[in-house]
Amino acid sequence: MAAQQKKLLFCTAGVLSLACALGAAAAVGTQLWVRGSVLCSTGALLVNASGPELHKFIGHIQYGLFSGQRVRQCGLGGRPFQFSFFPDLLRIIPASIHVSVILFCTVLIVFALVGAGFFMFNAFGSPYETLHGPVGLYLWSFICCSCGCLIMILFSSEVKIHHLSEKIANFKEGTFTFKTHSEQFANSFWTILVCSLVQFLNALLIRFAGFEFPFSKSKDSGTITGAVDLMY
């Protein structure tokens, strides 16, 4: 492949990796990871609400990795409440999983920036050997893609298996009990999925640039070695 085409591919991969890092950093700081609605089951049962009356007992909730907000509604109008995971909710959430999600987000951002730098270096400079060459480019992309997948798996388990929205909705609620009415992942969560796909695309761009995968061996070298062995 021509040098200009390789430069173009590396520049494209570098820009994508940089966009991935910036997108992940922006996603970490938002409250747009989960959106949903919660039903005040205690209030609805007290008045035997059904149909249109049930909407008076449905509040809203949204949160990210560090903070969020909920609107509790028990028939008397909405009452907003701002909360923070640290230290407010640390006692009721699966803290180890939540901290792991934040840690993997940090690793994703750092290695996406590192990958962007090395992509640009390989585009406009002379590639180093070992980790600074093609093997390193595969490595950075693999780490970022793996971190993105782990973030999605861990956060999904925290929300769905550990019922995170319900725990947040019932935080500091002594009288009323809230149940999750609806729940969906929001923009920031899907941004992490896009970042994982971008890093997988970067690995394909490296391959299109003419570099073999790090663990593949040339068939020609094996044939030559075998021929030399036969001579002796």
XYZ file of N, CA and C in Angstrom:
696
model
N 0.846 -1.194 0.000
C 0.000 0.000 0.000
C 0.882 1.244 0.000
N 0.444 2.278 -0.723
C 1.220 3.507 -0.835
C 1.321 4.208 0.516
N 2.416 4.966 0.661
C 2.657 5.653 1.932
C 1.558 6.662 2.242
N 1.059 7.345 1.211
C 0.008 8.338 1.422
C -1.275 7.690 1.930
N -1.582 6.502 1.400
C -2.781 5.802 1.860
C -2.637 5.346 3.305
N -1.429 4.893 3.667
C -1.198 4.501 5.062
C -1.339 5.699 5.987
N -0.806 6.842 5.574
C -0.930 8.044 6.390
C -2.395 8.415 6.582
N -3.161 8.291 5.507
C -4.580 8.633 5.589
C -5.312 7.702 6.553
N -4.998 6.406 6.478
C -5.643 5.448 7.367
C -5.253 5.692 8.823
N -3.971 5.968 9.066
C -3.516 6.216 10.426
C -4.108 7.518 10.972
N -4.194 8.544 10.134
C -4.806 9.803 10.567
C -6.278 9.596 10.918
N -6.972 8.831 10.094
C -8.384 8.539 10.367
C -8.538 7.804 11.687
N -7.670 6.790 11.895
C -7.725 6.033 13.145
C -7.388 6.919 14.341
N -6.423 7.818 14.182
C -6.061 8.720 15.267
C -7.184 9.665 15.629
N -7.855 10.215 14.615
C -8.982 11.116 14.869
C -10.127 10.372 15.548
N -10.388 9.148 15.092
C -11.449 8.346 15.706
C -11.127 8.021 17.160
N -9.868 7.689 17.433
C -9.470 7.377 18.800
C -9.568 8.602 19.700
N -9.182 9.771 19.175
C -9.302 11.005 19.942
C -10.766 11.334 20.211
N -11.618 11.168 19.198
C -13.050 11.401 19.385
C -13.630 10.442 20.412
N -13.127 9.207 20.399
C -13.565 8.216 21.385
C -13.207 8.657 22.798
N -11.988 9.153 22.984
C -11.559 9.608 24.311
C -12.393 10.789 24.789
N -12.629 11.754 23.902
C -13.412 12.928 24.280
C -14.863 12.561 24.565
N -15.417 11.655 23.732
C -16.793 11.227 23.949
C -16.964 10.485 25.263
N -16.013 9.607 25.584
C -16.082 8.864 26.841
C -15.931 9.804 28.032
N -15.029 10.788 27.918
C -14.842 11.750 29.008
C -16.111 12.571 29.234
N -16.758 12.971 28.141
C -18.007 13.717 28.272
C -19.113 12.846 28.867
N -19.138 11.574 28.478
C -20.174 10.662 28.977
C -20.034 10.433 30.473
N -18.796 10.338 30.959
C -18.570 10.064 32.386
C -19.136 11.183 33.250
N -19.065 12.422 32.776
C -19.487 13.554 33.590
C -20.959 13.894 33.524
N -21.741 13.174 32.745
C -23.156 13.510 32.600
C -24.034 12.636 33.499
N -25.313 12.995 33.562
C -26.314 12.210 34.283
C -27.198 11.429 33.310
N -26.708 11.197 32.115
C -27.533 10.588 31.068
C -27.156 9.139 30.809
N -26.933 8.376 31.864
C -26.644 6.951 31.704
C -27.923 6.120 31.753
N -28.823 6.479 32.657
C -30.094 5.752 32.800
C -31.216 6.761 32.983
N -32.303 6.518 32.262
C -33.533 7.280 32.461
C -34.666 6.302 32.726
N -35.577 6.710 33.581
C -36.683 5.809 33.863
C -37.774 6.509 34.649
N -38.767 5.744 34.999
C -39.870 6.241 35.817
C -40.106 5.258 36.955
N -40.535 5.779 38.093
C -40.770 4.959 39.277
C -42.196 5.179 39.752
N -42.811 4.105 40.197
C -44.195 4.139 40.657
C -44.231 4.107 42.179
N -44.959 5.047 42.763
C -45.180 5.052 44.204
C -46.265 4.012 44.510
N -45.835 2.798 44.741
C -46.785 1.701 44.911
C -47.615 1.859 46.188
N -47.024 2.418 47.233
C -47.757 2.612 48.488
C -48.925 3.571 48.297
N -48.666 4.723 47.669
C -49.726 5.692 47.435
C -50.787 5.179 46.486
N -50.361 4.450 45.440
C -51.327 3.916 44.474
C -52.244 2.886 45.125
N -51.694 2.075 46.037
C -52.514 1.078 46.727
C -53.479 1.715 47.718
N -53.063 2.819 48.343
C -53.918 3.474 49.335
C -55.206 4.000 48.716
N -55.109 4.529 47.492
C -56.299 5.091 46.840
C -56.827 4.170 45.743
N -56.197 2.984 45.622
C -56.603 2.018 44.603
C -56.594 2.665 43.207
N -55.483 3.342 42.894
C -55.383 4.073 41.628
C -55.200 3.114 40.461
N -55.830 3.451 39.350
C -55.696 2.668 38.125
C -56.001 3.557 36.943
N -55.502 3.154 35.777
C -55.764 3.924 34.562
C -55.129 5.292 34.609
N -55.891 6.344 34.226
C -55.324 7.710 34.212
C -54.867 8.186 35.580
N -55.505 7.710 36.656
C -55.119 8.140 38.001
C -53.719 7.672 38.372
N -53.268 6.604 37.722
C -51.963 6.035 38.062
C -50.817 6.980 37.710
N -51.036 7.856 36.728
C -49.983 8.790 36.318
C -49.630 9.791 37.424
N -50.565 10.003 38.355
C -50.280 10.911 39.459
C -49.282 10.321 40.445
N -49.001 9.024 40.310
C -48.097 8.350 41.235
C -46.808 7.871 40.549
N -46.593 8.315 39.332
C -45.392 7.920 38.581
C -44.422 9.086 38.536
N -43.262 8.915 39.139
C -42.216 9.926 39.105
C -41.141 9.572 38.101
N -40.116 10.380 38.031
C -39.050 10.209 37.043
C -37.696 10.161 37.738
N -36.757 9.483 37.085
C -35.408 9.356 37.636
C -34.406 9.314 36.500
N -33.277 9.942 36.699
C -32.145 9.838 35.770
C -30.857 10.025 36.558
N -29.829 9.310 36.133
C -28.567 9.377 36.870
C -27.415 8.923 35.984
N -26.212 9.286 36.432
C -24.992 8.882 35.758
C -24.107 8.101 36.711
N -22.806 8.298 36.601
C -21.866 7.577 37.460
C -21.577 8.294 38.771
N -21.862 9.592 38.825
C -21.523 10.352 40.027
C -22.737 10.994 40.692
N -23.742 11.336 39.928
C -24.889 12.023 40.516
C -26.118 11.806 39.651
N -27.239 12.305 40.139
C -28.481 12.171 39.387
C -29.587 12.944 40.067
N -30.787 12.754 39.578
C -31.939 13.409 40.177
C -33.181 12.530 40.018
N -34.087 12.685 40.946
C -35.347 11.945 40.881
C -36.480 12.894 41.226
N -37.634 12.609 40.701
C -38.847 13.374 41.006
C -39.850 12.381 41.575
N -40.059 12.437 42.880
C -41.026 11.541 43.518
C -42.421 12.126 43.409
N -43.374 11.295 43.110
C -44.739 11.763 42.911
C -45.687 10.751 43.551
N -46.385 11.192 44.570
C -47.301 10.316 45.302
C -48.703 10.918 45.363
N -49.127 11.495 44.245
C -50.474 12.053 44.170
C -50.590 13.496 44.563
N -49.525 14.091 45.084
C -49.568 15.482 45.548
C -48.631 16.381 44.765
N -48.267 15.974 43.550
C -47.339 16.756 42.749
C -45.909 16.264 42.899
N -45.086 16.612 41.930
C -43.711 16.138 41.921
C -42.825 16.879 42.897
N -41.917 16.132 43.530
C -40.956 16.726 44.453
C -39.555 16.301 44.017
N -38.796 17.222 43.422
C -37.460 16.856 42.919
C -36.467 16.657 44.057
N -35.488 15.792 43.791
C -34.452 15.492 44.780
C -33.157 15.192 44.039
N -32.104 15.954 44.365
C -30.786 15.739 43.780
C -29.977 14.828 44.703
N -29.203 13.927 44.109
C -28.406 13.023 44.920
C -27.041 12.823 44.278
N -26.110 12.363 45.097
C -24.753 12.064 44.660
C -24.400 10.656 45.130
N -23.720 9.910 44.277
C -23.324 8.552 44.654
C -22.283 8.560 45.771
N -21.399 9.545 45.732
C -20.331 9.632 46.731
C -20.512 10.913 47.537
N -20.784 10.817 48.842
C -20.891 9.583 49.640
C -22.328 9.171 49.930
N -23.329 9.859 49.361
C -24.715 9.660 49.774
C -25.183 8.213 49.621
N -24.998 7.651 48.417
C -25.566 6.339 48.107
C -24.578 5.189 48.271
N -23.415 5.472 48.817
C -22.354 4.458 48.863
C -22.754 3.245 49.694
N -23.678 3.418 50.633
C -24.066 2.309 51.515
C -25.108 1.383 50.884
N -25.828 1.869 49.881
C -26.931 1.061 49.343
C -26.658 0.520 47.947
N -25.591 0.982 47.295
C -25.286 0.503 45.946
C -24.171 -0.539 46.010
N -24.036 -1.382 44.976
C -22.864 -2.281 44.914
C -21.613 -1.466 44.610
N -20.952 -1.001 45.667
C -19.861 -0.034 45.520
C -18.711 -0.576 44.692
N -18.371 -1.858 44.854
C -17.235 -2.419 44.119
C -17.482 -2.387 42.612
N -18.701 -2.712 42.196
C -19.033 -2.682 40.765
C -19.015 -1.246 40.252
N -19.586 -0.340 41.035
C -19.673 1.054 40.593
C -18.289 1.678 40.451
N -17.423 1.415 41.419
C -16.052 1.943 41.343
C -15.309 1.309 40.169
N -15.550 0.034 39.901
C -14.904 -0.638 38.765
C -15.321 -0.005 37.443
N -16.592 0.361 37.327
C -17.069 1.027 36.110
C -16.327 2.345 35.898
N -16.195 3.130 36.966
C -15.480 4.409 36.866
C -14.010 4.183 36.527
N -13.408 3.159 37.121
C -12.002 2.852 36.843
C -11.795 2.461 35.385
N -12.653 1.606 34.851
C -12.522 1.197 33.459
C -12.804 2.358 32.504
N -13.676 3.267 32.902
C -13.896 4.473 32.090
C -12.623 5.309 32.014
N -11.928 5.426 33.146
C -10.672 6.169 33.171
C -9.624 5.512 32.282
N -9.517 4.172 32.378
C -8.559 3.442 31.539
C -8.900 3.615 30.061
N -10.177 3.557 29.740
C -10.610 3.745 28.348
C -10.186 5.103 27.807
N -10.396 6.141 28.602
C -10.049 7.497 28.159
C -8.540 7.635 27.974
N -7.777 7.142 28.958
C -6.311 7.278 28.912
C -5.733 6.542 27.706
N -6.136 5.295 27.511
C -5.557 4.518 26.428
C -6.074 4.945 25.057
N -7.262 5.524 25.010
C -7.727 6.088 23.745
C -6.872 7.292 23.346
N -6.482 8.102 24.334
C -5.583 9.225 24.052
C -4.198 8.733 23.651
N -3.711 7.710 24.355
C -2.414 7.132 23.994
C -2.457 6.571 22.578
N -3.531 5.838 22.270
C -3.674 5.286 20.928
C -3.730 6.367 19.869
N -4.442 7.467 20.149
C -4.515 8.564 19.184
C -3.136 9.150 18.919
N -2.340 9.302 19.989
C -0.987 9.833 19.818
C -0.109 8.933 18.974
N -0.168 7.615 19.204
C 0.661 6.697 18.440
C 0.178 6.534 16.998
N -1.117 6.639 16.786
C -1.620 6.616 15.414
C -1.071 7.799 14.622
N -1.100 8.970 15.238
C -0.576 10.154 14.565
C 0.927 10.056 14.366
N 1.623 9.481 15.356
C 3.067 9.331 15.230
C 3.425 8.389 14.085
N 2.652 7.312 13.945
C 2.903 6.372 12.855
C 2.516 6.956 11.502
N 1.630 7.953 11.523
C 1.227 8.576 10.262
C 2.275 9.564 9.764
N 2.878 10.328 10.675
C 3.773 11.406 10.255
C 5.229 11.187 10.649
N 5.516 10.137 11.412
C 6.894 9.876 11.802
C 7.310 8.477 11.425
N 8.457 8.091 11.915
C 8.955 6.737 11.670
C 8.539 5.845 12.828
N 7.784 4.789 12.554
C 7.299 3.937 13.654
C 8.428 3.308 14.442
N 8.266 3.263 15.748
C 9.208 2.562 16.602
C 8.995 1.058 16.469
N 9.820 0.318 17.132
C 9.646 -1.127 17.164
C 8.771 -1.514 18.360
N 8.494 -2.780 18.473
C 7.717 -3.396 19.561
C 6.423 -2.635 19.818
N 6.261 -2.098 21.059
C 4.987 -1.500 21.438
C 4.682 -0.205 20.721
N 5.663 0.400 20.059
C 5.415 1.648 19.359
C 5.029 1.404 17.906
N 5.107 0.184 17.466
C 4.791 -0.129 16.085
C 3.407 -0.726 15.954
N 3.196 -1.574 14.945
C 1.876 -2.171 14.718
C 1.344 -2.955 15.914
N 2.235 -3.665 16.626
C 1.781 -4.434 17.785
C 1.181 -3.505 18.837
N 1.826 -2.354 19.049
C 1.307 -1.392 20.010
C -0.035 -0.835 19.594
N -0.219 -0.578 18.300
C -1.491 -0.050 17.829
C -2.614 -1.047 18.062
N -2.333 -2.319 17.787
C -3.323 -3.352 18.098
C -3.603 -3.405 19.594
N -2.545 -3.248 20.399
C -2.684 -3.350 21.847
C -3.559 -2.239 22.408
N -3.296 -0.990 21.984
C -4.103 0.124 22.493
C -5.568 -0.059 22.101
N -5.802 -0.448 20.865
C -7.185 -0.630 20.407
C -7.872 -1.759 21.164
N -7.134 -2.844 21.412
C -7.712 -3.984 22.129
C -8.061 -3.611 23.563
N -7.188 -2.858 24.236
C -7.437 -2.455 25.621
C -8.673 -1.566 25.690
N -8.770 -0.599 24.777
C -9.919 0.312 24.791
C -11.221 -0.425 24.499
N -11.186 -1.306 23.522
C -12.391 -2.068 23.180
C -12.806 -2.967 24.344
N -11.843 -3.603 24.989
C -12.150 -4.480 26.122
C -12.721 -3.686 27.293
N -12.145 -2.515 27.561
C -12.653 -1.684 28.654
C -14.081 -1.236 28.377
N -14.364 -0.860 27.125
C -15.721 -0.463 26.773
C -16.719 -1.584 27.001
N -16.350 -2.790 26.623
C -17.236 -3.946 26.833
C -17.443 -4.224 28.318
N -16.359 -4.134 29.095
C -16.469 -4.370 30.540
C -17.334 -3.310 31.210
N -17.213 -2.074 30.773
C -18.041 -1.000 31.333
C -19.517 -1.300 31.108
N -19.864 -1.691 29.900
C -21.260 -1.967 29.583
C -21.785 -3.173 30.360
N -20.977 -4.212 30.474
C -21.406 -5.415 31.191
C -21.598 -5.123 32.684
N -20.620 -4.454 33.294
C -20.691 -4.179 34.726
C -21.830 -3.217 35.055
N -21.968 -2.169 34.268
C -23.018 -1.193 34.557
C -24.399 -1.794 34.314
N -24.521 -2.614 33.274
C -25.805 -3.278 33.017
C -26.185 -4.200 34.170
N -25.203 -4.948 34.692
C -25.486 -5.825 35.820
C -25.851 -5.025 37.063
N -25.211 -3.885 37.231
C -25.518 -3.041 38.389
C -26.946 -2.519 38.315
N -27.380 -2.143 37.119
C -28.715 -1.569 36.951
C -29.789 -2.652 36.974
N -29.574 -3.723 36.203
C -30.620 -4.732 36.024
C -30.631 -5.788 37.125
N -29.467 -6.329 37.454
C -29.412 -7.420 38.428
C -29.530 -6.894 39.861
N -28.839 -5.795 40.147
C -28.863 -5.245 41.504
C -29.959 -4.191 41.698
N -30.788 -3.946 40.679
C -31.943 -3.036 40.777
C -31.521 -1.664 41.307
N -30.555 -1.066 40.613
C -29.988 0.203 41.080
C -31.032 1.316 41.107
N -31.876 1.404 40.083
C -32.877 2.479 40.031
C -33.846 2.393 41.203
N -34.228 1.178 41.549
C -35.162 0.998 42.664
C -34.515 1.367 43.992
N -33.244 1.043 44.152
C -32.546 1.409 45.383
C -32.428 2.917 45.503
N -32.154 3.580 44.384
C -32.050 5.041 44.416
C -33.408 5.666 44.700
N -34.460 5.116 44.089
C -35.799 5.668 44.282
C -36.260 5.549 45.731
N -35.829 4.510 46.435
C -36.242 4.296 47.826
C -35.240 4.845 48.834
N -34.258 5.604 48.349
C -33.251 6.164 49.252
C -33.894 7.209 50.162
N -33.735 7.043 51.463
C -34.287 7.937 52.488
C -35.813 8.037 52.398
N -36.452 6.937 52.061
C -37.908 6.885 52.026
C -38.382 5.914 53.101
N -38.977 6.457 54.159
C -39.433 5.603 55.241
C -40.883 5.182 55.111
N -41.709 6.045 54.495
C -43.147 5.793 54.444
C -43.580 5.134 53.143
N -43.098 5.669 52.033
C -43.542 5.203 50.729
C -42.532 4.220 50.125
N -43.051 3.304 49.331
C -42.221 2.341 48.617
C -42.377 2.564 47.118
N -41.250 2.640 46.429
C -41.264 2.895 44.990
C -40.813 1.653 44.231
N -41.450 1.409 43.102
C -41.102 0.311 42.214
C -40.726 0.880 40.841
N -39.796 0.216 40.181
C -39.385 0.661 38.842
C -40.519 0.423 37.859
N -40.977 1.499 37.235
C -42.074 1.401 36.259
C -41.540 1.213 34.849
N -40.526 1.965 34.492
C -39.844 1.812 33.200
C -38.401 2.230 33.375
N -37.550 1.708 32.506
C -36.116 1.949 32.664
C -35.422 1.700 31.330
N -34.585 2.637 30.917
C -33.813 2.441 29.695
C -32.478 3.168 29.808
N -31.493 2.614 29.119
C -30.184 3.250 29.090
C -30.231 4.472 28.182
N -29.522 5.526 28.609
C -29.570 6.804 27.893
C -28.307 7.006 27.057
N -28.133 8.229 26.572
C -27.117 8.540 25.558
C -25.696 8.200 25.987
N -25.345 8.507 27.221
C -23.967 8.300 27.659
C -23.588 6.825 27.661
N -24.532 5.973 28.022
C -24.260 4.532 28.006
C -23.977 4.062 26.587
N -24.774 4.537 25.633
C -24.575 4.119 24.238
C -23.330 4.750 23.639
N -22.868 5.869 24.211
C -21.605 6.456 23.767
C -20.450 5.493 24.018
N -20.493 4.774 25.133
C -19.447 3.790 25.426
C -19.481 2.659 24.405
N -20.678 2.250 23.991
C -20.782 1.221 22.949
C -20.165 1.707 21.642
N -20.435 2.954 21.288
C -19.854 3.521 20.064
C -18.337 3.562 20.166
N -17.814 3.902 21.349
C -16.360 3.933 21.542
C -15.753 2.542 21.335
N -16.420 1.508 21.815
C -15.920 0.139 21.618
C -15.914 -0.231 20.143
N -16.958 0.147 19.438
C -17.021 -0.144 18.009
C -15.966 0.635 17.234
N -15.697 1.863 17.676
C -14.667 2.679 17.023
C -13.296 2.035 17.177
N -13.007 1.526 18.362
C -11.707 0.880 18.570
C -11.582 -0.409 17.765
N -12.673 -1.132 17.604
C -12.651 -2.313 16.739
C -12.420 -1.907 15.291
N -13.016 -0.798 14.884
C -12.789 -0.277 13.534
C -11.340 0.132 13.339
N -10.730 0.704 14.379
C -9.319 1.081 14.296
C -8.429 -0.130 14.045
N -8.757 -1.258 14.690
C -7.985 -2.486 14.456
C -8.103 -2.926 13.001
N -9.273 -2.753 12.416
C -9.450 -3.093 11.003
C -8.662 -2.144 10.103
N -8.593 -0.876 10.490
C -7.816 0.093 9.707
C -6.331 -0.250 9.738
N -5.846 -0.714 10.886
C -4.446 -1.135 10.957
C -4.202 -2.299 10.004
N -5.151 -3.215 9.974
C -5.015 -4.378 9.078
C -5.051 -3.941 7.620
N -5.934 -2.993 7.295
C -6.017 -2.496 5.921
C -4.757 -1.743 5.516
N -4.053 -1.200 6.506
C -2.814 -0.488 6.199
C -1.686 -1.428 5.798
N -1.908 -2.729 5.927
C -0.919 -3.696 5.470
C -0.189 -4.420 6.563
N -0.573 -4.186 7.834
C 0.103 -4.833 8.948
C -0.626 -6.120 9.300
N 0.130 -7.203 9.451
C -0.452 -8.459 9.882
C -0.780 -8.377 11.376
N -1.668 -9.249 11.821
C -1.971 -9.308 13.240
C -0.719 -9.738 14.000
N -0.528 -9.278 15.232
C 0.735 -9.504 15.948
C 1.102 -10.967 16.125
N 0.112 -11.845 16.236
C 0.410 -13.228 16.556
C 0.417 -14.128 15.324
N 0.256 -13.530 14.143
C 0.293 -14.332 12.918
C 1.717 -14.399 12.395
N 2.077 -15.525 11.796
C 3.410 -15.716 11.249
C 3.331 -15.886 9.741
N 4.338 -15.426 9.094
C 4.367 -15.526 7.644
C 4.575 -16.966 7.209
N 3.792 -17.394 6.232
C 3.928 -18.755 5.712
C 5.249 -18.922 4.961
N 5.721 -17.835 4.330
C 6.964 -17.916 3.558
C 8.147 -18.236 4.453
N 8.179 -17.617 5.654
C 9.302 -17.854 6.557
C 9.314 -19.302 7.021
N 8.115 -19.864 7.259
C 8.053 -21.260 7.655
C 8.511 -22.179 6.549
N 8.170 -21.848 5.288
C 8.579 -22.672 4.152
C 10.078 -22.636 3.962
N 10.657 -21.425 4.101
C 12.104 -21.294 3.922
C 12.841 -22.054 5.010
N 12.351 -21.947 6.249
C 12.987 -22.653 7.358
C 12.947 -24.157 7.147
N 11.794 -24.647 6.671
C 11.673 -26.069 6.412
C 12.618 -26.525 5.316
N 12.803 -25.711 4.284
C 13.703 -26.064 3.196
C 15.156 -26.102 3.685
N 15.515 -25.162 4.565
C 16.862 -25.160 5.100
C 17.097 -26.388 5.955
N 16.084 -26.779 6.740
C 16.218 -27.974 7.572
C 16.449 -29.222 6.719
N 15.760 -29.294 5.573
C 15.921 -30.461 4.692
C 17.326 -30.519 4.076
N 17.904 -29.339 3.849
C 19.249 -29.314 3.262
C 20.272 -29.888 4.223
N 20.032 -29.750 5.492
C 21.006 -30.236 6.464
C 20.522 -31.526 7.126
